[in-house]
XYZ file of C-alpha atoms in Angstrom:
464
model
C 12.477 11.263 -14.042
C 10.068 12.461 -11.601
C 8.492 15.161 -12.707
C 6.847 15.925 -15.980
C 6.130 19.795 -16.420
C 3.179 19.964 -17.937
C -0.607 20.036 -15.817
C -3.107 17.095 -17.069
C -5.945 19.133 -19.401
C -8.237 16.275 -19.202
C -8.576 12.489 -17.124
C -10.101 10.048 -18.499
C -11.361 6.677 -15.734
C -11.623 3.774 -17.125
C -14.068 1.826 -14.686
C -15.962 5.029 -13.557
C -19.055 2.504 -12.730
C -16.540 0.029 -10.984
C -16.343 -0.394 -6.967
C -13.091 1.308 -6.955
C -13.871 4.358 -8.320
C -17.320 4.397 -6.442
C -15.117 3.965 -3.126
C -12.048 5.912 -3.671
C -12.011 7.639 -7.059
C -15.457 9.946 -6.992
C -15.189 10.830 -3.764
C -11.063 11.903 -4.093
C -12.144 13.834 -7.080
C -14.376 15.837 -5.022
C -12.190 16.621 -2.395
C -9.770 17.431 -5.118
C -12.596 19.860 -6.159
C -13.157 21.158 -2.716
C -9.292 22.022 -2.805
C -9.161 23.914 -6.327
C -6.664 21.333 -7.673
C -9.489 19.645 -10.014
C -9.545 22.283 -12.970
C -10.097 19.714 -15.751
C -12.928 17.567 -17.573
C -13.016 14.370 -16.627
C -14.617 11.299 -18.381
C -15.670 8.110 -17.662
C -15.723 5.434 -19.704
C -17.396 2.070 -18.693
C -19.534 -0.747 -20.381
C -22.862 0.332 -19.391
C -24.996 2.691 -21.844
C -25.478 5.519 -19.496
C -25.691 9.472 -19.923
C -23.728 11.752 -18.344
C -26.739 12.738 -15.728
C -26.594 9.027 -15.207
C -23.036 8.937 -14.087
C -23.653 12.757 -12.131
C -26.393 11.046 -10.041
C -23.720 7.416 -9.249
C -21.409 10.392 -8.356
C -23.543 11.905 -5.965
C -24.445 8.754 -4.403
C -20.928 8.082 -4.050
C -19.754 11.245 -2.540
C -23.000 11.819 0.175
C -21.568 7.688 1.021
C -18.112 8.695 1.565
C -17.786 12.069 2.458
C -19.620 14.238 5.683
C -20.970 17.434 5.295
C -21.138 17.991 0.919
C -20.857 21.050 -0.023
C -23.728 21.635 -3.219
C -21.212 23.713 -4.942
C -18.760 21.530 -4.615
C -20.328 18.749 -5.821
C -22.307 20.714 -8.555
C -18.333 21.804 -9.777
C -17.147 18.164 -9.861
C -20.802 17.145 -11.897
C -20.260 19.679 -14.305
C -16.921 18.516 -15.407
C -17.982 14.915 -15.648
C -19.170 13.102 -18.874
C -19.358 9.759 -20.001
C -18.389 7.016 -22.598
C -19.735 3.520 -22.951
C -18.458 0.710 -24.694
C -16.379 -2.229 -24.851
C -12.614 -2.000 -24.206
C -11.725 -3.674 -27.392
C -13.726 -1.806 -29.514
C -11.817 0.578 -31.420
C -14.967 2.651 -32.207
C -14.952 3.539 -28.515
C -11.372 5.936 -28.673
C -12.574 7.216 -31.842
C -15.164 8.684 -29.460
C -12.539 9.108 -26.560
C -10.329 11.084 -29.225
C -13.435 13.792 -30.039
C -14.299 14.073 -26.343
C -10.945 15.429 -25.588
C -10.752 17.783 -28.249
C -8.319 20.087 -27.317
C -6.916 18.356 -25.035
C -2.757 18.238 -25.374
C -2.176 16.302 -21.989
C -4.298 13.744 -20.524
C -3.987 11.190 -17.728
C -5.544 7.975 -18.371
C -6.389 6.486 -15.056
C -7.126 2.446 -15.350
C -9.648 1.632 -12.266
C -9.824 -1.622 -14.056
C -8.759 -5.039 -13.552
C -4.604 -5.972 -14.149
C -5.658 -8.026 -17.068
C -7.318 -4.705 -19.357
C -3.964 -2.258 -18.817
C -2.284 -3.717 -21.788
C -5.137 -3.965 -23.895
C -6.358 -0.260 -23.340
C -2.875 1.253 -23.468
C -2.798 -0.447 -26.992
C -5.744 0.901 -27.875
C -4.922 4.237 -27.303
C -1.644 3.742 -28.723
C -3.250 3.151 -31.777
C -5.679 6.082 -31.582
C -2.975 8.325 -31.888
C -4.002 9.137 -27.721
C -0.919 7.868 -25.892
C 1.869 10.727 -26.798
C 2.313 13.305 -24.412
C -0.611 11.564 -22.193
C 0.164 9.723 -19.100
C -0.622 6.794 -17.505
C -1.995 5.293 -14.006
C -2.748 1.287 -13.358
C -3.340 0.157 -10.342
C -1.771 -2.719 -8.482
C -0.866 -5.593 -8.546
C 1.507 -4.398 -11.382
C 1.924 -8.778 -12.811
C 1.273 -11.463 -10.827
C 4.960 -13.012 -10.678
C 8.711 -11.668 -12.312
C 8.139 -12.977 -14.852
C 4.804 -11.478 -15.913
C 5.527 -8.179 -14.237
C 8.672 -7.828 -16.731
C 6.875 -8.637 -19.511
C 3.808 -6.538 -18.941
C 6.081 -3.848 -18.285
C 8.060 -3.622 -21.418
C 4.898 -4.064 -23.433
C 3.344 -0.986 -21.567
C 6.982 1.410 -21.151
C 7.081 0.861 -25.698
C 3.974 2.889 -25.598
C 4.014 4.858 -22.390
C 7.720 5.460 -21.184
C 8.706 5.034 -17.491
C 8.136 8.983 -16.803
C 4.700 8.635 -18.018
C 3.803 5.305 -16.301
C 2.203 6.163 -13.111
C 1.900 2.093 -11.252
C -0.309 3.174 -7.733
C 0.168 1.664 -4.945
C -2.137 3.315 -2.450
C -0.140 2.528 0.888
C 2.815 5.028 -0.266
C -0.570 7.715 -0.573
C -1.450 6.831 2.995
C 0.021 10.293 4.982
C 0.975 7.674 8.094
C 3.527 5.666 5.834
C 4.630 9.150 4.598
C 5.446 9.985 8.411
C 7.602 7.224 9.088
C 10.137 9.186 6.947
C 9.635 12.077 9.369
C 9.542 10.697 12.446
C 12.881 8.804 11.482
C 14.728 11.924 10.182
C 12.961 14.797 11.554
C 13.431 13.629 15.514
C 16.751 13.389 17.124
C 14.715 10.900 19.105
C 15.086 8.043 16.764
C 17.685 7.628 14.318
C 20.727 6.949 16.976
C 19.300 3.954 17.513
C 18.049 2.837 14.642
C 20.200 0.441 13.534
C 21.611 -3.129 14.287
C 23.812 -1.526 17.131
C 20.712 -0.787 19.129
C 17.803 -2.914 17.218
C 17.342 -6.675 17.791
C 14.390 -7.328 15.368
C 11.667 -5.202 13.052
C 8.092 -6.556 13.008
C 5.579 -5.469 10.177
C 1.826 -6.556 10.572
C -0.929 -5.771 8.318
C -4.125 -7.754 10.353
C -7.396 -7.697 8.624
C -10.375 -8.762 11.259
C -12.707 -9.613 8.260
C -12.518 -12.180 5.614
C -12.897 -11.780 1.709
C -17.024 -12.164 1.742
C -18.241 -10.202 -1.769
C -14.402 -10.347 -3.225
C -13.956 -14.278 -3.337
C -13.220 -14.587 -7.074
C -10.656 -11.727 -7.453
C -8.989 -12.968 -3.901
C -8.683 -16.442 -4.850
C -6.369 -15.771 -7.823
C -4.299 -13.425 -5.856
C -3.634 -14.471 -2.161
C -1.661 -12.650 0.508
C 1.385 -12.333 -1.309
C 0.182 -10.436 -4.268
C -2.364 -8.931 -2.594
C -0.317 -6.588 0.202
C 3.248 -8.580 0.649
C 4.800 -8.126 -2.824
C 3.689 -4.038 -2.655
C 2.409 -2.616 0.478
C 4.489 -3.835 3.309
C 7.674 -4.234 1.877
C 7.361 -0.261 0.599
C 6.675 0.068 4.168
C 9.797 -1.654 4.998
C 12.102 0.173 2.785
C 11.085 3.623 4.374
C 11.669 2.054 7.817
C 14.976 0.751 7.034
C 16.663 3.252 4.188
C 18.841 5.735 4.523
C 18.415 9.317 5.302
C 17.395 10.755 1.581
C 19.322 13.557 -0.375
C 19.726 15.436 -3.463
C 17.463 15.583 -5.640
C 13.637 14.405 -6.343
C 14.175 10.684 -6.442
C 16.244 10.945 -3.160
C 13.750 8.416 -1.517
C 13.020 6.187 -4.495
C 16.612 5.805 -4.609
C 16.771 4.688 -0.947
C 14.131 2.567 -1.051
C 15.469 0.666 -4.655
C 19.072 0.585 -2.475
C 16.890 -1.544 0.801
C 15.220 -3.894 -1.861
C 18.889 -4.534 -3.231
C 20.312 -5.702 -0.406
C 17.931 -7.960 0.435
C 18.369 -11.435 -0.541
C 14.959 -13.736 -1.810
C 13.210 -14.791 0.682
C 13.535 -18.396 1.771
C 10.508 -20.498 1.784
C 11.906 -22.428 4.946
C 11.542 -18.997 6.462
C 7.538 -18.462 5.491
C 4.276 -19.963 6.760
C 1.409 -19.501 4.762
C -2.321 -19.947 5.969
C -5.945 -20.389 4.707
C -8.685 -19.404 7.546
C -11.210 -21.764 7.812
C -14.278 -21.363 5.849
C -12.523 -19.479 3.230
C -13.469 -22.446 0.814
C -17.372 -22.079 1.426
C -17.593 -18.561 -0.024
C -18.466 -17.109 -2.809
C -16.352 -17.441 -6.322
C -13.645 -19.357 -4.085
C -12.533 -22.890 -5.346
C -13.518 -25.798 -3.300
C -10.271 -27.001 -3.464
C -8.492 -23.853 -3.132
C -4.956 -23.550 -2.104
C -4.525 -19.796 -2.035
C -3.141 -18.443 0.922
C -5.226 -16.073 3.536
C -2.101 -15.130 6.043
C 1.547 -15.275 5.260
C 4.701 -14.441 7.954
C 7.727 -14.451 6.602
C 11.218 -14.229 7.829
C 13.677 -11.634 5.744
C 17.166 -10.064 5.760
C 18.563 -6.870 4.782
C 22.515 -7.366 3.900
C 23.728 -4.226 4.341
C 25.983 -1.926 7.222
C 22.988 -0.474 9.097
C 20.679 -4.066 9.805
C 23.425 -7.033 9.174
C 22.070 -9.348 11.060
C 18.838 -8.189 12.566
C 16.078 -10.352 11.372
C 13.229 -8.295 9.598
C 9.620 -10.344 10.371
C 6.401 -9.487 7.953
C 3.146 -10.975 8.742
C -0.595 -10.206 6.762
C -3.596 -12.210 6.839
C -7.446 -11.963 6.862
C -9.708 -13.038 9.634
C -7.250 -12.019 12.552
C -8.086 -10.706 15.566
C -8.294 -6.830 14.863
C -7.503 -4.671 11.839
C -4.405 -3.503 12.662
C -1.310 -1.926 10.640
C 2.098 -1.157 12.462
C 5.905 -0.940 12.026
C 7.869 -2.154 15.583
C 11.119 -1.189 15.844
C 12.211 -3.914 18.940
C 15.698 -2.967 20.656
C 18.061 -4.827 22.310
C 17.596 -5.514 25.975
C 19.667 -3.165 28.374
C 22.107 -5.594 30.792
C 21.087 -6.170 34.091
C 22.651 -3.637 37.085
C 23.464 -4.411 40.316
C 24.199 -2.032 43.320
C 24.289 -3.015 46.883
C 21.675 -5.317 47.684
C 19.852 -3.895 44.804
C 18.907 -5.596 41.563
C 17.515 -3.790 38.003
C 16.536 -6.593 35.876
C 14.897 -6.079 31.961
C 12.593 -9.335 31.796
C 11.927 -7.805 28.082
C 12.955 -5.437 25.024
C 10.938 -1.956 24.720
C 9.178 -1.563 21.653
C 8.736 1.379 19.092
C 5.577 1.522 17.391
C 4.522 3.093 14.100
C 0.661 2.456 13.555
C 0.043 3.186 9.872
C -3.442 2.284 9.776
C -6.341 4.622 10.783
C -5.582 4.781 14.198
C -2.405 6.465 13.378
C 0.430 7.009 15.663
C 3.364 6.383 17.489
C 3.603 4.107 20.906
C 6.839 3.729 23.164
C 7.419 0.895 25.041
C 9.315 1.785 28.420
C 9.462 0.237 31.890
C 9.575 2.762 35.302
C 10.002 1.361 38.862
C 6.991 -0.272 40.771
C 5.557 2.489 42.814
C 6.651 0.925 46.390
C 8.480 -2.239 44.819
C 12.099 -2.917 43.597
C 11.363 -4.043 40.514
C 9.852 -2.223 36.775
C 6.766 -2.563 34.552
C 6.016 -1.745 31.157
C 4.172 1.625 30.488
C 3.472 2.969 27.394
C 4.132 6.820 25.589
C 1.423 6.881 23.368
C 0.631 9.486 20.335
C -2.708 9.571 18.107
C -1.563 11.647 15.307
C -5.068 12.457 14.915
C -6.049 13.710 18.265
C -3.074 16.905 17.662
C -3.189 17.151 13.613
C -6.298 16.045 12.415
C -7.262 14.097 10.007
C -5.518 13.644 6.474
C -5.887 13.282 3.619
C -6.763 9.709 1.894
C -4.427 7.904 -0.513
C -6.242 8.320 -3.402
C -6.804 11.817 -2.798
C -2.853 12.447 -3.145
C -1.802 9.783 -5.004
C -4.453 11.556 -8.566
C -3.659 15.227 -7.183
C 0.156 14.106 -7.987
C -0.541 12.374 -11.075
C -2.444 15.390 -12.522
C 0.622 17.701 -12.038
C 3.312 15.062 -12.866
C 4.913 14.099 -9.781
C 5.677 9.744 -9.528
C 7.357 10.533 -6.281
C 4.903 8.132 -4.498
C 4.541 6.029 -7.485
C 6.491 3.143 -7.196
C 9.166 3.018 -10.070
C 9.976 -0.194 -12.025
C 12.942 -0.666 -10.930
C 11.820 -1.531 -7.285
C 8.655 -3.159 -8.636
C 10.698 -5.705 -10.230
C 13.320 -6.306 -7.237
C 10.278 -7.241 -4.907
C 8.818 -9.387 -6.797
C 12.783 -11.111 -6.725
C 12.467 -11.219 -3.234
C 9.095 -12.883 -3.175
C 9.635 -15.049 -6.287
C 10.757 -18.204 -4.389
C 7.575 -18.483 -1.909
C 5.225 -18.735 -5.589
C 7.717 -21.060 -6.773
C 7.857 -23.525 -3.665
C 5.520 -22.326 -1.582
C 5.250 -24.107 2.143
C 2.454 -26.379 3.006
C -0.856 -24.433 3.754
C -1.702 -24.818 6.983
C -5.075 -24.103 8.579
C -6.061 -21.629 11.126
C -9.364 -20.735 13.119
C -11.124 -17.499 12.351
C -10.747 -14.968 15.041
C -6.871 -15.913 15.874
C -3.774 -15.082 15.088
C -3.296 -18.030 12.230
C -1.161 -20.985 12.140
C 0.378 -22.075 15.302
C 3.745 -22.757 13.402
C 4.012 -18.797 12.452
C 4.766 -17.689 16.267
C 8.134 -19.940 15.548
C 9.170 -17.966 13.113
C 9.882 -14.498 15.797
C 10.123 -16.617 19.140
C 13.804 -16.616 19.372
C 12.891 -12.218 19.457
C 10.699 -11.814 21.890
C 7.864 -13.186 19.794
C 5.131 -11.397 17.762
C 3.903 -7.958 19.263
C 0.028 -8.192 19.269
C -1.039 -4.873 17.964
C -4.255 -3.374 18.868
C -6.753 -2.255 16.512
C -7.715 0.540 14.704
C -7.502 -0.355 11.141
């Protein structure tokens, strides 16, 4: 179920003084404001004793940070609905307050900007306040840290809030340029006759971070790579690059994205190479010792009629070159032609490009003849989607906006949650040896291996 009918009356943050909701939440809220689609109270609840012209003045500061150009009234709207609760999560005394706060309040959405380790704990909590019927639910990622944990988490939480009311976020489906890939794909003649393994010889995914984990060492070091944007981001970002054309109804796409992650066997850790940039031990709340990964490329399969064959390569790590998020679609290489004395020779495949980071767009890889010369280059087609549309909307900014009116389109369903962490099950289980790799490159030596035999890795530019 995809939609529930009824408009939140009231959300409630836990973690209103956290980083998150300083970076994303606040300033989503107001934008949310700015747009008329905020029309109910929200409150905070944290640890800290503060009053609720404490919290209006962190929510200024984080707004003026994040967004240009404040409008006062605006802002003064979003301050007005704001108030605040303080206490510990475990202590019960703290819904009892949560429960008068709402008052009349007949559908909330409880938004967890917290860590993974507090959903359980609060949704019990309001379980046992009598807050968690008709109410809904948002946690943030990652939703367990392995299968086995994610399964059991989840049918602790789905007792108390059911599936249709258990909102998991994962912000990359809020991002508008993973939205477009679905568009460009179905919306374009352009595309879709060749996207398949008729046409295709490989798909690349890269998600390159130029900066390391500095001020996030202790939460990084007990998730690594894998958790942090393999297990979630990029292989949602895979699914909408290689599914089916959606139809019918409102899970059309959820649907063709659980149908990708299906056919897809486990991926095989003789197929992986995992990296830790060097330094990464020396900072802050990291283990001496540690062995969590910093870069991961991985080799995968989808087994079904449309990419038999066509190996599917997925590469992430911190301290690369550029920040730098794409989708390459790499086709086959045209045969060579001959006619008279002449010669047309294809020394390499062209490339589609999807950029799904900031510097969103689409690039074309062609080759044209050598002006004067019988042989081709490679030029490019290039499109900055916001040079001609504009600039849109943040993640966080959609992902609450749906949440509030009911709509888990773009919330990933547990169903596919629990098939990707199938597929990446085996590399936590036997992981590869962690290899080293110099900050500044484009990590372990042994990772260009893996996509040699396909023209090798496409180095992206950068852009975020």
């Amino acid at each position: 179920m995809l939609h529930v009918s009824e408009t939140a009356d009231a959300l409630v943050v836990f973690g209103i003084t956290g980083d998150l909701a300083r970076r994303m939440t606040l300033p989503a809220l107001y934008r949310l404001t700015e747009q008329g689609l905020l029309t109910c109270s929200v409150i905070g609840v944290g640890r800290r004793p503060l009053r609720d012209d404490e919290l209006a003045e962190q929510a200024r500061e984080s707004v003026t940070a994040a967004v240009d150009d404040v409008d006062e009234k605006v802002l003064a709207d979003l301050l007005s609905r704001l108030h605040y609760i303080g206490g510990d999560a475990e202590d019960g005394s703290l819904y009892d307050r949560l429960r008068d706060a709402l008052g009349e309040a007949t559908a909330p959405v409880f938004y967890l900007a917290t860590p993974p380790s507090m959903f359980l704990e609060v949704a019990e909590e309001l379980a046992g306040a009598g807050l968690a019927d008709n109410a809904r639910l948002v946690v943030e990622k990652p939703f367990g840290s392995d299968l086995r944990s994610a399964r059991e988490l989840n049918e602790r939480l789905t007792a108390i809030f059911p599936e249709d009311r258990l909102y998991r976020i994962d912000h990359f489906l809020g991002k508008e340029p993973v939205q477009d890939i679905i568009y460009l794909r179905f919306a374009n003649a352009l595309f879709e006759p060749v996207w398949s393994r008729e046409d295709v010889d490989s798909i690349q995914i890269t998600l390159a971070e130029d900066f390391g984990v500095e001020g996030r060492g202790s939460f990084y070091d007990n998730v690594g790579a894998i958790r942090d944007v393999v297990q979630n981001h990029l292989l949602q970002v895979l699914a909408l690059a290689a599914m089916e054309p959606p139809s019918g109804g409102e899970d059309a796409i959820p649907r063709r994205r659980l149908d990708v992650f299906r056919a897809m066997p486990a991926v095989d850790p003789d197929n992986a190479v995992l990296g830790q940039y060097e330094g990464y031990r020396e900072i802050e709340g990291v283990a001496p010792k540690s062995d969590t990964e910093t870069f991961v490329a991985l080799r995968l399969e989808i087994e079904n009629w449309r990419w038999a064959g066509i190996p599917i390569f997925i590469r992430a790590g911190k301290a690369l070159p550029v920040s730098a998020t794409e989708v390459v679609v790499r086709l086959q290489r045209v045969p060579q032609l001959r006619w008279g004395s002449h010669r047309l020779r294809t020394p390499g495949n062209d490339d589609i490009v999807l950029r799904v980071g900031r510097n969103a767009g689409v690039t074309i890889g062609i080759r044209a003849k050598t002006p004067g010369k019988e042989v081709s280059q490679p030029v490019s087609l290039d499109l900055h989607f916001t040079d001609e549309l504009g600039e849109p909307p943040e993640p966080y900014e959609r992902l609450l906006a749906d949440a509030l009116r009911g709509d888990s389109t773009l919330f990933p369903r547990w169903d596919v949650i629990e098939e990707t962490w199938r597929i990446v099950q085996p590399l936590l289980d036997s992981p590869p040896p962690l290899e080293r790799y110099a900050q500044g490159t484009w990590g372990p030596a042994s990772a260009d291996l893996l996509a040699a035999q396909n023209g090798g890795w496409r180095v992206p530019g950068g852009g975020g």
